[in-house]
CSV table of C-alpha atoms and ligand atoms in Angstrom, one decimal:
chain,number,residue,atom,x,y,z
A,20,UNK,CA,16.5,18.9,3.5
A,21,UNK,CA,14.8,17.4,6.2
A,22,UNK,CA,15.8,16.8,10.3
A,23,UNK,CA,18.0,13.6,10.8
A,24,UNK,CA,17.4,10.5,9.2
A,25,UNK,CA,14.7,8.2,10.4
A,26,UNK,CA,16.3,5.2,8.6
A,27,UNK,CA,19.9,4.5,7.7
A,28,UNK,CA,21.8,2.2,5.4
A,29,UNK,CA,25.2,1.3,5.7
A,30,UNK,CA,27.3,-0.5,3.5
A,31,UNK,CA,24.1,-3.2,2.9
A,32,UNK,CA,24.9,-6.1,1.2
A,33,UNK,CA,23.2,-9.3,0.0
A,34,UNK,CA,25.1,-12.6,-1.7
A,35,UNK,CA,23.0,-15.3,-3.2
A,36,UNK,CA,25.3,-17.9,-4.1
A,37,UNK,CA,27.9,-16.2,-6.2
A,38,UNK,CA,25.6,-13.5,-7.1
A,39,UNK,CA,26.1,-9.8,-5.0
A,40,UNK,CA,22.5,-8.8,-5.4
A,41,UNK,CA,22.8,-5.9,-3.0
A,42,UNK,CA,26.4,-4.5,-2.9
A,43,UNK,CA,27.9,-2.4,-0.4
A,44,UNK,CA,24.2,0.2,-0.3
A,45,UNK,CA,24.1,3.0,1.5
A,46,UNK,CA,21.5,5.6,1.8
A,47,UNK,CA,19.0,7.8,4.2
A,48,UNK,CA,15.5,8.1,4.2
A,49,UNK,CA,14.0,10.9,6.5
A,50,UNK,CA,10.7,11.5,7.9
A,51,UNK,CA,8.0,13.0,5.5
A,52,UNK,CA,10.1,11.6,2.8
A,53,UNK,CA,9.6,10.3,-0.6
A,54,UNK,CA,13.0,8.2,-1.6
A,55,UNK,CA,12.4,6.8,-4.9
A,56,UNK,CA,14.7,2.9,-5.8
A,57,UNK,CA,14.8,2.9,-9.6
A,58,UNK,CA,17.4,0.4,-11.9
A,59,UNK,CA,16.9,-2.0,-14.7
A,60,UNK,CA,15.4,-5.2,-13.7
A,61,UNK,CA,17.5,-7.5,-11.5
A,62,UNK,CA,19.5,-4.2,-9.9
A,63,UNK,CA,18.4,-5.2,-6.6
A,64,UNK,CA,15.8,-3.5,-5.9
A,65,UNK,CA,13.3,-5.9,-4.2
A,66,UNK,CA,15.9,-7.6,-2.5
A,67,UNK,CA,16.5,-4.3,-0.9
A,68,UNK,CA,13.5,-3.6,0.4
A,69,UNK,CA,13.2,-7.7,1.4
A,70,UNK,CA,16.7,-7.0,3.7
A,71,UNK,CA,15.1,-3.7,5.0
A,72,UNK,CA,12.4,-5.0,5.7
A,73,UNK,CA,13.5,-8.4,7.9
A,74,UNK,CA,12.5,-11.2,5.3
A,75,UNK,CA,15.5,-11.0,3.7
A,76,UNK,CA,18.8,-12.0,6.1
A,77,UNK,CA,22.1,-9.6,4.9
A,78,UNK,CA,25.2,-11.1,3.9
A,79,UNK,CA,26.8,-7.7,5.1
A,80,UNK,CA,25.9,-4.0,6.7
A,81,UNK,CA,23.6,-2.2,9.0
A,82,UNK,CA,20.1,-1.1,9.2
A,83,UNK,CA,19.2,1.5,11.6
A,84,UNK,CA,16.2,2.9,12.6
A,85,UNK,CA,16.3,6.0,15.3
A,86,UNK,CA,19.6,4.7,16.3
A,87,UNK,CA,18.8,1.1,16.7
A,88,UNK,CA,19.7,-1.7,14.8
A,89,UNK,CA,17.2,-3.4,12.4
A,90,UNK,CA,19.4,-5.6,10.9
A,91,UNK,CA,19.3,-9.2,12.4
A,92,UNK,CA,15.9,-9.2,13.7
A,93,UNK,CA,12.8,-11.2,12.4
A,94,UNK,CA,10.1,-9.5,10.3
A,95,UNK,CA,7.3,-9.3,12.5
A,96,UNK,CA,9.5,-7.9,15.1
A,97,UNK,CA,11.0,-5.4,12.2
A,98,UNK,CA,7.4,-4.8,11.3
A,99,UNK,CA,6.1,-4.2,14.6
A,100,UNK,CA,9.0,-0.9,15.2
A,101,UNK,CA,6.9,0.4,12.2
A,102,UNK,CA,8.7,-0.8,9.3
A,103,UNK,CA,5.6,-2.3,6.7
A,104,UNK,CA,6.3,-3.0,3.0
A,105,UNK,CA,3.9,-3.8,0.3
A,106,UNK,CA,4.5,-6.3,-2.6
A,107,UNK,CA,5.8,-6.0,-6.4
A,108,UNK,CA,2.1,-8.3,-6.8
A,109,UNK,CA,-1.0,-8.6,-4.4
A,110,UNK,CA,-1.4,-10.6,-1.6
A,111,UNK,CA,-5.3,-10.6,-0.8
A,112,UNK,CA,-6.5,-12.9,1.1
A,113,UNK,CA,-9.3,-14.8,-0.9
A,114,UNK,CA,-12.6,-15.0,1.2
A,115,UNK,CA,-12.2,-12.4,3.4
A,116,UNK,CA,-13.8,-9.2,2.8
A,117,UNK,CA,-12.0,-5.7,2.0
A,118,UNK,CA,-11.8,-4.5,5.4
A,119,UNK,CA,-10.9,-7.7,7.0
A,120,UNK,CA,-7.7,-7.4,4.6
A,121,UNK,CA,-7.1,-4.4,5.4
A,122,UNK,CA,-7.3,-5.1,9.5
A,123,UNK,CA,-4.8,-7.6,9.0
A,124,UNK,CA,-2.2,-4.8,8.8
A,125,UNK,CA,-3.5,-3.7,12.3
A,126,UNK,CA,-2.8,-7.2,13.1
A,127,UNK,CA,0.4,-7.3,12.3
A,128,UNK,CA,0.9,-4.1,14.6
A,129,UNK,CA,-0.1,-6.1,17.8
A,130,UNK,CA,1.4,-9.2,16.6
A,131,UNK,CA,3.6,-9.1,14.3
A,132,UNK,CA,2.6,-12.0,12.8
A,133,UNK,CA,0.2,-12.1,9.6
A,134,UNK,CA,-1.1,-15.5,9.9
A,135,UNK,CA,-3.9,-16.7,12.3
A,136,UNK,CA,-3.8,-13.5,14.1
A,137,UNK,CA,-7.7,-13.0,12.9
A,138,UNK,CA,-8.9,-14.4,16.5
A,139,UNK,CA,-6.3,-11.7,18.5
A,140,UNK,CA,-8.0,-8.6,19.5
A,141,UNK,CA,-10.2,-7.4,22.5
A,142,UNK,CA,-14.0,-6.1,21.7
A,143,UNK,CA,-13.5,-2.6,22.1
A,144,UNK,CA,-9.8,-2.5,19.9
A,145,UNK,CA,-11.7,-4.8,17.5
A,146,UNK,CA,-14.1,-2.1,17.1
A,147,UNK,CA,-11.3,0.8,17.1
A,148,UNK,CA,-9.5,-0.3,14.4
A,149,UNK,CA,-12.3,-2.2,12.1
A,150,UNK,CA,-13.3,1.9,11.9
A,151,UNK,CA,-10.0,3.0,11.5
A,152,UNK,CA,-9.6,0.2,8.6
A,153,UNK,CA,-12.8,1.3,7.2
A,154,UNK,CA,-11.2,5.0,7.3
A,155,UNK,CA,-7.9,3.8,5.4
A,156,UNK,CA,-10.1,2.1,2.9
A,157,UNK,CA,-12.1,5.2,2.1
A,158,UNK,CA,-8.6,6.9,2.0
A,159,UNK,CA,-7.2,4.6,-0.8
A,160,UNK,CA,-10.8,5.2,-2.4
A,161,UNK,CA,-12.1,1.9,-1.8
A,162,UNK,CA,-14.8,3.0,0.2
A,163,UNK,CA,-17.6,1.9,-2.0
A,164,UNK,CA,-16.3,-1.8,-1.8
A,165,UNK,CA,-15.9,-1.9,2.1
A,166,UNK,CA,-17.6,-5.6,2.0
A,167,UNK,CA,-16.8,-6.9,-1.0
A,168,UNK,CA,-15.6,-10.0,-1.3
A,169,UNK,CA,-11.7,-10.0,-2.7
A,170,UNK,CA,-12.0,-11.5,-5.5
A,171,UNK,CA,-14.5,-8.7,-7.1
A,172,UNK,CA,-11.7,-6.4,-7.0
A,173,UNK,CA,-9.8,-5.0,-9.9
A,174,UNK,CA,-6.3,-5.5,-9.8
A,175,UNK,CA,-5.9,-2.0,-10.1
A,176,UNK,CA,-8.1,-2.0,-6.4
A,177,UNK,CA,-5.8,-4.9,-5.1
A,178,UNK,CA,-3.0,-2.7,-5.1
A,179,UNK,CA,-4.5,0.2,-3.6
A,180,UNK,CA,-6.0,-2.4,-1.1
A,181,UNK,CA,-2.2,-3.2,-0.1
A,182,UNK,CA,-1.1,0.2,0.4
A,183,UNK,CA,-4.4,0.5,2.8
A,184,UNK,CA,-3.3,-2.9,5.0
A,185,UNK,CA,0.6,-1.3,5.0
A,186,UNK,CA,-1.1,2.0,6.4
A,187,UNK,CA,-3.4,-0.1,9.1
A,188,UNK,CA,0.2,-1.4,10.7
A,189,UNK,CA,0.7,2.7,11.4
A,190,UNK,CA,4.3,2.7,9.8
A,191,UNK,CA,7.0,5.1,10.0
A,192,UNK,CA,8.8,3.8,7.1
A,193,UNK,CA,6.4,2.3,4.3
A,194,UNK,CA,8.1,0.6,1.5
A,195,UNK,CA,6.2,0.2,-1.5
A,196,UNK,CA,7.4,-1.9,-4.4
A,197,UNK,CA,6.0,-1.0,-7.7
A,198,UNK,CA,2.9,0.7,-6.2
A,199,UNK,CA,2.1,2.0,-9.4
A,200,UNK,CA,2.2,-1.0,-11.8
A,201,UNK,CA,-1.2,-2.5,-13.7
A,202,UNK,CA,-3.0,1.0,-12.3
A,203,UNK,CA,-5.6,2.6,-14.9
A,204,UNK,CA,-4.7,6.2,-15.6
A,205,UNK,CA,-7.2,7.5,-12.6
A,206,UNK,CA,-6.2,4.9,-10.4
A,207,UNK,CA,-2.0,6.4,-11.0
A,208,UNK,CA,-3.8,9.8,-10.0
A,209,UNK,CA,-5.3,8.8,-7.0
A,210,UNK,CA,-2.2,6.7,-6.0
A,211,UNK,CA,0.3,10.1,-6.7
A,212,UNK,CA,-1.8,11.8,-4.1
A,213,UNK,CA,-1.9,8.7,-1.6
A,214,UNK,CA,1.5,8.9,-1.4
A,215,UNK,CA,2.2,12.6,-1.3
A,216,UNK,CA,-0.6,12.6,2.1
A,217,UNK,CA,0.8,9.6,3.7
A,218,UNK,CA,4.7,11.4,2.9
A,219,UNK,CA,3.1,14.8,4.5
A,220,UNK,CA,1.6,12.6,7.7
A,221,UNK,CA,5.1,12.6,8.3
A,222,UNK,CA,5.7,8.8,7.2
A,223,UNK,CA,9.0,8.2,5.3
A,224,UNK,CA,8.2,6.4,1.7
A,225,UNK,CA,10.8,4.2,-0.3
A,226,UNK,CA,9.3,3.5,-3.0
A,227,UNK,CA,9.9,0.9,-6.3
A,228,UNK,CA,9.0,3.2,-9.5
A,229,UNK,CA,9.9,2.6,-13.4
A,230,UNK,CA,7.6,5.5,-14.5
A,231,UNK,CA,10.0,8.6,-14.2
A,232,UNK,CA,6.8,10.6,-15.2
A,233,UNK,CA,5.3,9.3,-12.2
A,234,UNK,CA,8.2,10.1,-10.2
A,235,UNK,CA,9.8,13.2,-11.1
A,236,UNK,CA,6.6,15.2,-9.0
A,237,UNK,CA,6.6,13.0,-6.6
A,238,UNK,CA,10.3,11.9,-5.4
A,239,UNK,CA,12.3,13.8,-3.0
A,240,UNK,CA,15.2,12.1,-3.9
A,241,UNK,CA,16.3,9.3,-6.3
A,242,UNK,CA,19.1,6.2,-5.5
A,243,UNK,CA,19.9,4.5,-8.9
A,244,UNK,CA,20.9,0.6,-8.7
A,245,UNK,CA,22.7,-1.2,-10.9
A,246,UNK,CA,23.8,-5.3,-10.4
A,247,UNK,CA,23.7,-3.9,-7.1
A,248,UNK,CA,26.1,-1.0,-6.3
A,249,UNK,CA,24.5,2.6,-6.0
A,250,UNK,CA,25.5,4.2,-9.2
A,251,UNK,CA,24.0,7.5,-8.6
A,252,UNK,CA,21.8,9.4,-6.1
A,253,UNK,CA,20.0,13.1,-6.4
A,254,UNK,CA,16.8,14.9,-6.8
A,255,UNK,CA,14.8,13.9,-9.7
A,256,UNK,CA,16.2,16.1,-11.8
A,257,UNK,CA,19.6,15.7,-11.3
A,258,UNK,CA,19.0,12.2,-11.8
A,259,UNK,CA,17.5,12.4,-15.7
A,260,UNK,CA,20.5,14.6,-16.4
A,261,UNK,CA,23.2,12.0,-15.1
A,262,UNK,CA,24.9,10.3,-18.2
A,263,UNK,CA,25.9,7.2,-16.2
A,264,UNK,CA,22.2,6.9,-15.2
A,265,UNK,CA,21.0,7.6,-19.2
A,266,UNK,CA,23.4,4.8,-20.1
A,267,UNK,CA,22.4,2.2,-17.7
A,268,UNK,CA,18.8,2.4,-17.1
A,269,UNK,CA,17.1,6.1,-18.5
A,270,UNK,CA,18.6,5.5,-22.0
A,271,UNK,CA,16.4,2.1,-22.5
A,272,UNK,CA,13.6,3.4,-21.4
A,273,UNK,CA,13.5,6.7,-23.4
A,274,UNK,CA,14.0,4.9,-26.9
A,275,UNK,CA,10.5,2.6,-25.8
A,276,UNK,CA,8.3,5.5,-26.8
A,277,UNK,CA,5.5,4.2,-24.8
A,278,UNK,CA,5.2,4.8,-21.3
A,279,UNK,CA,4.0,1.7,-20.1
A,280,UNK,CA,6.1,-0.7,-22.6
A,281,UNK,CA,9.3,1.0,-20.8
A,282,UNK,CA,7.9,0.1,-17.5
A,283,UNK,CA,7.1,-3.3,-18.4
A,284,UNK,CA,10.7,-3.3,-20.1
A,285,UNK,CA,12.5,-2.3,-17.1
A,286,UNK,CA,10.7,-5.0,-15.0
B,304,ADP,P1,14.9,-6.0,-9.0
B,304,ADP,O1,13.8,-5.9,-8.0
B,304,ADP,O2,15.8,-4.8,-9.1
B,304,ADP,O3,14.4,-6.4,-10.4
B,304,ADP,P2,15.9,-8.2,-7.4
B,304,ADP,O4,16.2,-7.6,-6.1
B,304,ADP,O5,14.6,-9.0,-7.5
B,304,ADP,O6,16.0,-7.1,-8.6
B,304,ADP,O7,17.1,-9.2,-7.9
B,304,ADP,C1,18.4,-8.9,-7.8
B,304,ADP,C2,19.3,-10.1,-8.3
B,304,ADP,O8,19.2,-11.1,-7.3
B,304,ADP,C3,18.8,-10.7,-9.6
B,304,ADP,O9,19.9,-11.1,-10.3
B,304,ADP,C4,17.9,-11.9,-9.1
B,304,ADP,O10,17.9,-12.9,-10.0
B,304,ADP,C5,18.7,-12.3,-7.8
B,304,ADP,N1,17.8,-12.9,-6.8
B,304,ADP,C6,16.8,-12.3,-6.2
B,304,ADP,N2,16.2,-13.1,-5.3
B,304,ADP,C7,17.0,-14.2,-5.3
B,304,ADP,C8,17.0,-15.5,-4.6
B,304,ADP,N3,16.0,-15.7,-3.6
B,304,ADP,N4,17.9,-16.4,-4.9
B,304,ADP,C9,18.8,-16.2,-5.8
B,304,ADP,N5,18.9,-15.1,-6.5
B,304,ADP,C10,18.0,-14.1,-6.3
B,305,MG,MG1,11.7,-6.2,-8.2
């Protein structure tokens, strides 16, 4: 295993009304990393990742990131400690062109804020990190479509797009929701090997994944939800083997023979 934790969660928990959406979570997530979320749809997942990352206000329990508190503070201030999520669906901004999108990321580094933040930086930084954005782009393999208006993209290329904008904010946590859903075949490729590099730059990645095919090479470790609570937590493997885990979520997905009806299934 790897050195101390870069991100802990203790005893995390999220009320909606009378709903516990998040209840009583607890879990690591080191440097270099790859911590894969996984439960049937409405475990918690998202609202997870909305408490880690700020937009989201707990009911209960601590964030900590290298010994400080998280928990409490607003999103751009969360995001600008190097926390950066991307979203279950994409948020491009129409009109602007690819690398503009992406630069907002850097924005949000210097900011914190995502809107009207397109006026903020100096000549030279503007330059620096419109390369750098150009460089993430070509890293996500969208460097063929560096001015392209938005709205030409794929939505397979949206999604790569927000995993580019998450890396322009230079995180040391990157949450990714459903990175992988609406990808073609070659895009799922080139996403498994986005996330293994950015994992090996020494970024830690919690990630939002129904397809255990997907996962099983790529997770370091797996948390299972379920209405909330933590049911299980292991390698990949020790988490297909767990019968509590088959029963809740694995079992469902295993009797949808195809691969992409059982992520749709799961949500
Ligand atoms: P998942 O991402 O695992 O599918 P979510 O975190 O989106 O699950 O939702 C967990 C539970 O919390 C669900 O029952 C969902 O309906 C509920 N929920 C999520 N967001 C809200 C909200 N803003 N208000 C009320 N209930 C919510
Ligand atoms: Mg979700």
């Amino acid at each position: 295993m790897i050195a101390a934790p870069l991100l802990s969660v203790r005893g995390l928990t999220k009320r909606f009304g009378g709903l516990l959406a998040v209840d009583e979570l607890d879990f690591d997530l080191s440097a270099g990393e790859v911590l894969a979320v996984i439960g049937p749809n409405g475990a918690g997942k998202s609202t997870t990742f909305g408490l880690v990352c700020g937009a989201i206000q707990r009911s209960a329990g601590e964030i900590i990131l290298k010994g400080a508190r998280l928990d409490g503070l607003p999103p751009h201030e969360v995001a600008r400690r190097g926390v950066f999520r991307t979203f279950q669906h994409n948020m491009a901004f129409k009109g602007m062109s690819l690398v503009d999108n992406v630069l907002i990321g850097a924005h949000r580094r210097f900011k914190g804020s995502l809107f009207g933040v397109v006026a903020g930086f100096g000549a030279d930084t503007e330059r620096a990190e419109r390369q750098r954005a150009i460089e993430l782009a070509r890293f996500v393999g969208l460097g063929d479509w560096l001015d392209a208006d938005i709205a030409t993209l794929s939505f397979g290329q949206g999604r790569l797009l927000e995993i580019a904008r998450a890396l322009a904010g230079e995180p040391k946590v990157l949450l990714l929701d459903e990175p992988g859903a609406g990808l073609t075949p070659s895009e799922s490729v080139r996403l498994f090997a986005i996330i293994k590099e950015i994992a090996a730059r020494g970024v830690a990645v919690l990630l939002i994944e129904h397809d255990m095919h997907f996962l099983m090479p790529l997770a370091d470790r797996v948390v299972v939800l379920n209405f909330g609570r933590k049911i299980a937590e292991g390698t990949p493997a020790e988490i297909r083997a767990d019968p509590e885990v088959v029963e809740a979520y694995l079992g469902n997905i295993a009797k949808d023979s195809t691969g992409a009806g059982a992520a749709h299934a799961a949500g």
